[in-house]
């Protein structure tokens, strides 16, 4: 009975490198959300994806960040040319198909990204 | 959805005390209000999803009420236990399911 899985749990990158964060939703869930927690701040929405589609990316920075949720495989949050300000905990959540606003979202353990 | 405010920011109570926290949110364009419990080093865990004005939900010693007309929700914990120590987050959701989290109320229950 696996919940939401994220890997890696910890990721260290140097400035200018790429970071790839993976999220496997609860089995059977087709809705994935990414949230970010910057140091000393609360959880902030980044992007909402359904299989092969981006539904709401209003919280994504306009540059360097992208997300996908392919038909097969995990959802990927990709950060190109990382900067120190990208250091944060990135959480993925998944939900079922009862209606987006009313769905309980199940959170993964997060990936803690440190940019040196 | 712009401002979600939770109060108090932190709370220290003795084991056995009952306590409550407040979440206030814009009342326009309301879809649902989510409550989460977040223990240190763990993932946020859903407590309640509330949708109807006047709704009241209960899970064990924890209950919540919702007023969508005035834009607030209360979370109550009856007879607090040390294992209730956590940060409690509220989050109204948009029509797409985007959760807008408050800063949370951090509860510390002393044995």
mmCIF file with all atom_site columns, N, CA, C and O in Angstrom, chain B residues 68-93:
data_model
loop_
_atom_site.group_PDB
_atom_site.id
_atom_site.type_symbol
_atom_site.label_atom_id
_atom_site.label_alt_id
_atom_site.label_comp_id
_atom_site.label_asym_id
_atom_site.label_entity_id
_atom_site.label_seq_id
_atom_site.pdbx_PDB_ins_code
_atom_site.Cartn_x
_atom_site.Cartn_y
_atom_site.Cartn_z
_atom_site.occupancy
_atom_site.B_iso_or_equiv
_atom_site.pdbx_formal_charge
_atom_site.auth_seq_id
_atom_site.auth_comp_id
_atom_site.auth_asym_id
_atom_site.auth_atom_id
_atom_site.pdbx_PDB_model_num
ATOM 1   N N  . UNK B 1 68 ? -18.607 29.689 5.623  1.00 0.00 ? 68 UNK B N  1
ATOM 2   C CA . UNK B 1 68 ? -18.149 30.179 4.315  1.00 0.00 ? 68 UNK B CA 1
ATOM 3   C C  . UNK B 1 68 ? -18.619 31.604 4.046  1.00 0.00 ? 68 UNK B C  1
ATOM 4   O O  . UNK B 1 68 ? -18.013 32.309 3.235  1.00 0.00 ? 68 UNK B O  1
ATOM 5   N N  . UNK B 1 69 ? -19.678 32.036 4.722  1.00 0.00 ? 69 UNK B N  1
ATOM 6   C CA . UNK B 1 69 ? -20.211 33.384 4.482  1.00 0.00 ? 69 UNK B CA 1
ATOM 7   C C  . UNK B 1 69 ? -19.271 34.459 5.032  1.00 0.00 ? 69 UNK B C  1
ATOM 8   O O  . UNK B 1 69 ? -19.072 35.499 4.414  1.00 0.00 ? 69 UNK B O  1
ATOM 9   N N  . UNK B 1 70 ? -18.699 34.158 6.197  1.00 0.00 ? 70 UNK B N  1
ATOM 10  C CA . UNK B 1 70 ? -17.787 35.141 6.802  1.00 0.00 ? 70 UNK B CA 1
ATOM 11  C C  . UNK B 1 70 ? -16.331 34.750 6.619  1.00 0.00 ? 70 UNK B C  1
ATOM 12  O O  . UNK B 1 70 ? -15.438 35.506 6.981  1.00 0.00 ? 70 UNK B O  1
ATOM 13  N N  . UNK B 1 71 ? -16.083 33.574 6.079  1.00 0.00 ? 71 UNK B N  1
ATOM 14  C CA . UNK B 1 71 ? -14.722 33.174 5.730  1.00 0.00 ? 71 UNK B CA 1
ATOM 15  C C  . UNK B 1 71 ? -13.861 32.781 6.907  1.00 0.00 ? 71 UNK B C  1
ATOM 16  O O  . UNK B 1 71 ? -12.763 33.320 7.086  1.00 0.00 ? 71 UNK B O  1
ATOM 17  N N  . UNK B 1 72 ? -14.340 31.828 7.716  1.00 0.00 ? 72 UNK B N  1
ATOM 18  C CA . UNK B 1 72 ? -13.471 31.312 8.760  1.00 0.00 ? 72 UNK B CA 1
ATOM 19  C C  . UNK B 1 72 ? -13.813 29.859 9.081  1.00 0.00 ? 72 UNK B C  1
ATOM 20  O O  . UNK B 1 72 ? -14.914 29.372 8.818  1.00 0.00 ? 72 UNK B O  1
ATOM 21  N N  . UNK B 1 73 ? -12.814 29.197 9.658  1.00 0.00 ? 73 UNK B N  1
ATOM 22  C CA . UNK B 1 73 ? -12.969 27.828 10.126 1.00 0.00 ? 73 UNK B CA 1
ATOM 23  C C  . UNK B 1 73 ? -12.229 27.692 11.446 1.00 0.00 ? 73 UNK B C  1
ATOM 24  O O  . UNK B 1 73 ? -11.172 28.309 11.634 1.00 0.00 ? 73 UNK B O  1
ATOM 25  N N  . UNK B 1 74 ? -12.805 26.918 12.350 1.00 0.00 ? 74 UNK B N  1
ATOM 26  C CA . UNK B 1 74 ? -12.151 26.627 13.613 1.00 0.00 ? 74 UNK B CA 1
ATOM 27  C C  . UNK B 1 74 ? -11.779 25.153 13.671 1.00 0.00 ? 74 UNK B C  1
ATOM 28  O O  . UNK B 1 74 ? -12.535 24.297 13.223 1.00 0.00 ? 74 UNK B O  1
ATOM 29  N N  . UNK B 1 75 ? -10.616 24.884 14.232 1.00 0.00 ? 75 UNK B N  1
ATOM 30  C CA . UNK B 1 75 ? -10.200 23.499 14.510 1.00 0.00 ? 75 UNK B CA 1
ATOM 31  C C  . UNK B 1 75 ? -10.106 23.357 16.017 1.00 0.00 ? 75 UNK B C  1
ATOM 32  O O  . UNK B 1 75 ? -9.480  24.187 16.676 1.00 0.00 ? 75 UNK B O  1
ATOM 33  N N  . UNK B 1 76 ? -10.740 22.324 16.545 1.00 0.00 ? 76 UNK B N  1
ATOM 34  C CA . UNK B 1 76 ? -10.754 22.090 17.987 1.00 0.00 ? 76 UNK B CA 1
ATOM 35  C C  . UNK B 1 76 ? -10.052 20.774 18.293 1.00 0.00 ? 76 UNK B C  1
ATOM 36  O O  . UNK B 1 76 ? -10.245 19.788 17.585 1.00 0.00 ? 76 UNK B O  1
ATOM 37  N N  . UNK B 1 77 ? -9.274  20.761 19.353 1.00 0.00 ? 77 UNK B N  1
ATOM 38  C CA . UNK B 1 77 ? -8.701  19.509 19.856 1.00 0.00 ? 77 UNK B CA 1
ATOM 39  C C  . UNK B 1 77 ? -9.120  19.382 21.313 1.00 0.00 ? 77 UNK B C  1
ATOM 40  O O  . UNK B 1 77 ? -8.813  20.246 22.138 1.00 0.00 ? 77 UNK B O  1
ATOM 41  N N  . UNK B 1 78 ? -9.798  18.287 21.606 1.00 0.00 ? 78 UNK B N  1
ATOM 42  C CA . UNK B 1 78 ? -10.303 18.054 22.959 1.00 0.00 ? 78 UNK B CA 1
ATOM 43  C C  . UNK B 1 78 ? -9.305  17.178 23.715 1.00 0.00 ? 78 UNK B C  1
ATOM 44  O O  . UNK B 1 78 ? -8.870  16.142 23.202 1.00 0.00 ? 78 UNK B O  1
ATOM 45  N N  . UNK B 1 79 ? -8.942  17.587 24.919 1.00 0.00 ? 79 UNK B N  1
ATOM 46  C CA . UNK B 1 79 ? -8.046  16.753 25.717 1.00 0.00 ? 79 UNK B CA 1
ATOM 47  C C  . UNK B 1 79 ? -6.720  16.482 25.018 1.00 0.00 ? 79 UNK B C  1
ATOM 48  O O  . UNK B 1 79 ? -6.371  15.335 24.742 1.00 0.00 ? 79 UNK B O  1
ATOM 49  N N  . UNK B 1 80 ? -5.979  17.545 24.733 1.00 0.00 ? 80 UNK B N  1
ATOM 50  C CA . UNK B 1 80 ? -4.737  17.413 23.952 1.00 0.00 ? 80 UNK B CA 1
ATOM 51  C C  . UNK B 1 80 ? -3.782  16.382 24.562 1.00 0.00 ? 80 UNK B C  1
ATOM 52  O O  . UNK B 1 80 ? -3.638  16.299 25.781 1.00 0.00 ? 80 UNK B O  1
ATOM 53  N N  . UNK B 1 81 ? -3.121  15.652 23.685 1.00 0.00 ? 81 UNK B N  1
ATOM 54  C CA . UNK B 1 81 ? -2.108  14.669 24.062 1.00 0.00 ? 81 UNK B CA 1
ATOM 55  C C  . UNK B 1 81 ? -0.771  15.066 23.431 1.00 0.00 ? 81 UNK B C  1
ATOM 56  O O  . UNK B 1 81 ? -0.760  15.741 22.403 1.00 0.00 ? 81 UNK B O  1
ATOM 57  N N  . UNK B 1 82 ? 0.347   14.622 24.006 1.00 0.00 ? 82 UNK B N  1
ATOM 58  C CA . UNK B 1 82 ? 1.654   14.967 23.412 1.00 0.00 ? 82 UNK B CA 1
ATOM 59  C C  . UNK B 1 82 ? 1.760   14.601 21.929 1.00 0.00 ? 82 UNK B C  1
ATOM 60  O O  . UNK B 1 82 ? 2.389   15.330 21.157 1.00 0.00 ? 82 UNK B O  1
ATOM 61  N N  . UNK B 1 83 ? 1.100   13.512 21.532 1.00 0.00 ? 83 UNK B N  1
ATOM 62  C CA . UNK B 1 83 ? 1.173   13.115 20.114 1.00 0.00 ? 83 UNK B CA 1
ATOM 63  C C  . UNK B 1 83 ? 0.386   14.057 19.193 1.00 0.00 ? 83 UNK B C  1
ATOM 64  O O  . UNK B 1 83 ? 0.468   13.929 17.969 1.00 0.00 ? 83 UNK B O  1
ATOM 65  N N  . UNK B 1 84 ? -0.370  14.991 19.764 1.00 0.00 ? 84 UNK B N  1
ATOM 66  C CA . UNK B 1 84 ? -1.050  15.999 18.949 1.00 0.00 ? 84 UNK B CA 1
ATOM 67  C C  . UNK B 1 84 ? -0.101  17.125 18.552 1.00 0.00 ? 84 UNK B C  1
ATOM 68  O O  . UNK B 1 84 ? -0.465  17.982 17.737 1.00 0.00 ? 84 UNK B O  1
ATOM 69  N N  . UNK B 1 85 ? 1.086   17.136 19.130 1.00 0.00 ? 85 UNK B N  1
ATOM 70  C CA . UNK B 1 85 ? 2.053   18.190 18.808 1.00 0.00 ? 85 UNK B CA 1
ATOM 71  C C  . UNK B 1 85 ? 2.392   18.131 17.331 1.00 0.00 ? 85 UNK B C  1
ATOM 72  O O  . UNK B 1 85 ? 2.865   17.098 16.816 1.00 0.00 ? 85 UNK B O  1
ATOM 73  N N  . UNK B 1 86 ? 2.142   19.216 16.634 1.00 0.00 ? 86 UNK B N  1
ATOM 74  C CA . UNK B 1 86 ? 2.332   19.282 15.180 1.00 0.00 ? 86 UNK B CA 1
ATOM 75  C C  . UNK B 1 86 ? 1.999   20.696 14.736 1.00 0.00 ? 86 UNK B C  1
ATOM 76  O O  . UNK B 1 86 ? 1.548   21.526 15.538 1.00 0.00 ? 86 UNK B O  1
ATOM 77  N N  . UNK B 1 87 ? 2.202   20.947 13.455 1.00 0.00 ? 87 UNK B N  1
ATOM 78  C CA . UNK B 1 87 ? 1.709   22.187 12.854 1.00 0.00 ? 87 UNK B CA 1
ATOM 79  C C  . UNK B 1 87 ? 0.415   21.877 12.109 1.00 0.00 ? 87 UNK B C  1
ATOM 80  O O  . UNK B 1 87 ? 0.355   20.915 11.342 1.00 0.00 ? 87 UNK B O  1
ATOM 81  N N  . UNK B 1 88 ? -0.590  22.682 12.343 1.00 0.00 ? 88 UNK B N  1
ATOM 82  C CA . UNK B 1 88 ? -1.904  22.480 11.733 1.00 0.00 ? 88 UNK B CA 1
ATOM 83  C C  . UNK B 1 88 ? -2.096  23.562 10.677 1.00 0.00 ? 88 UNK B C  1
ATOM 84  O O  . UNK B 1 88 ? -2.020  24.755 10.959 1.00 0.00 ? 88 UNK B O  1
ATOM 85  N N  . UNK B 1 89 ? -2.317  23.091 9.460  1.00 0.00 ? 89 UNK B N  1
ATOM 86  C CA . UNK B 1 89 ? -2.425  23.984 8.314  1.00 0.00 ? 89 UNK B CA 1
ATOM 87  C C  . UNK B 1 89 ? -3.842  23.980 7.769  1.00 0.00 ? 89 UNK B C  1
ATOM 88  O O  . UNK B 1 89 ? -4.467  22.928 7.679  1.00 0.00 ? 89 UNK B O  1
ATOM 89  N N  . UNK B 1 90 ? -4.323  25.160 7.402  1.00 0.00 ? 90 UNK B N  1
ATOM 90  C CA . UNK B 1 90 ? -5.586  25.214 6.666  1.00 0.00 ? 90 UNK B CA 1
ATOM 91  C C  . UNK B 1 90 ? -5.280  25.717 5.261  1.00 0.00 ? 90 UNK B C  1
ATOM 92  O O  . UNK B 1 90 ? -4.298  26.436 5.038  1.00 0.00 ? 90 UNK B O  1
ATOM 93  N N  . UNK B 1 91 ? -6.126  25.312 4.308  1.00 0.00 ? 91 UNK B N  1
ATOM 94  C CA . UNK B 1 91 ? -5.899  25.688 2.916  1.00 0.00 ? 91 UNK B CA 1
ATOM 95  C C  . UNK B 1 91 ? -7.205  25.671 2.154  1.00 0.00 ? 91 UNK B C  1
ATOM 96  O O  . UNK B 1 91 ? -7.758  24.593 1.887  1.00 0.00 ? 91 UNK B O  1
ATOM 97  N N  . UNK B 1 92 ? -7.728  26.842 1.773  1.00 0.00 ? 92 UNK B N  1
ATOM 98  C CA . UNK B 1 92 ? -8.830  26.834 0.826  1.00 0.00 ? 92 UNK B CA 1
ATOM 99  C C  . UNK B 1 92 ? -8.313  26.378 -0.534 1.00 0.00 ? 92 UNK B C  1
ATOM 100 O O  . UNK B 1 92 ? -7.126  26.545 -0.852 1.00 0.00 ? 92 UNK B O  1
ATOM 101 N N  . UNK B 1 93 ? -9.194  25.762 -1.309 1.00 0.00 ? 93 UNK B N  1
ATOM 102 C CA . UNK B 1 93 ? -8.764  25.300 -2.624 1.00 0.00 ? 93 UNK B CA 1
ATOM 103 C C  . UNK B 1 93 ? -9.465  26.108 -3.706 1.00 0.00 ? 93 UNK B C  1
ATOM 104 O O  . UNK B 1 93 ? -10.587 26.569 -3.543 1.00 0.00 ? 93 UNK B O  1
#
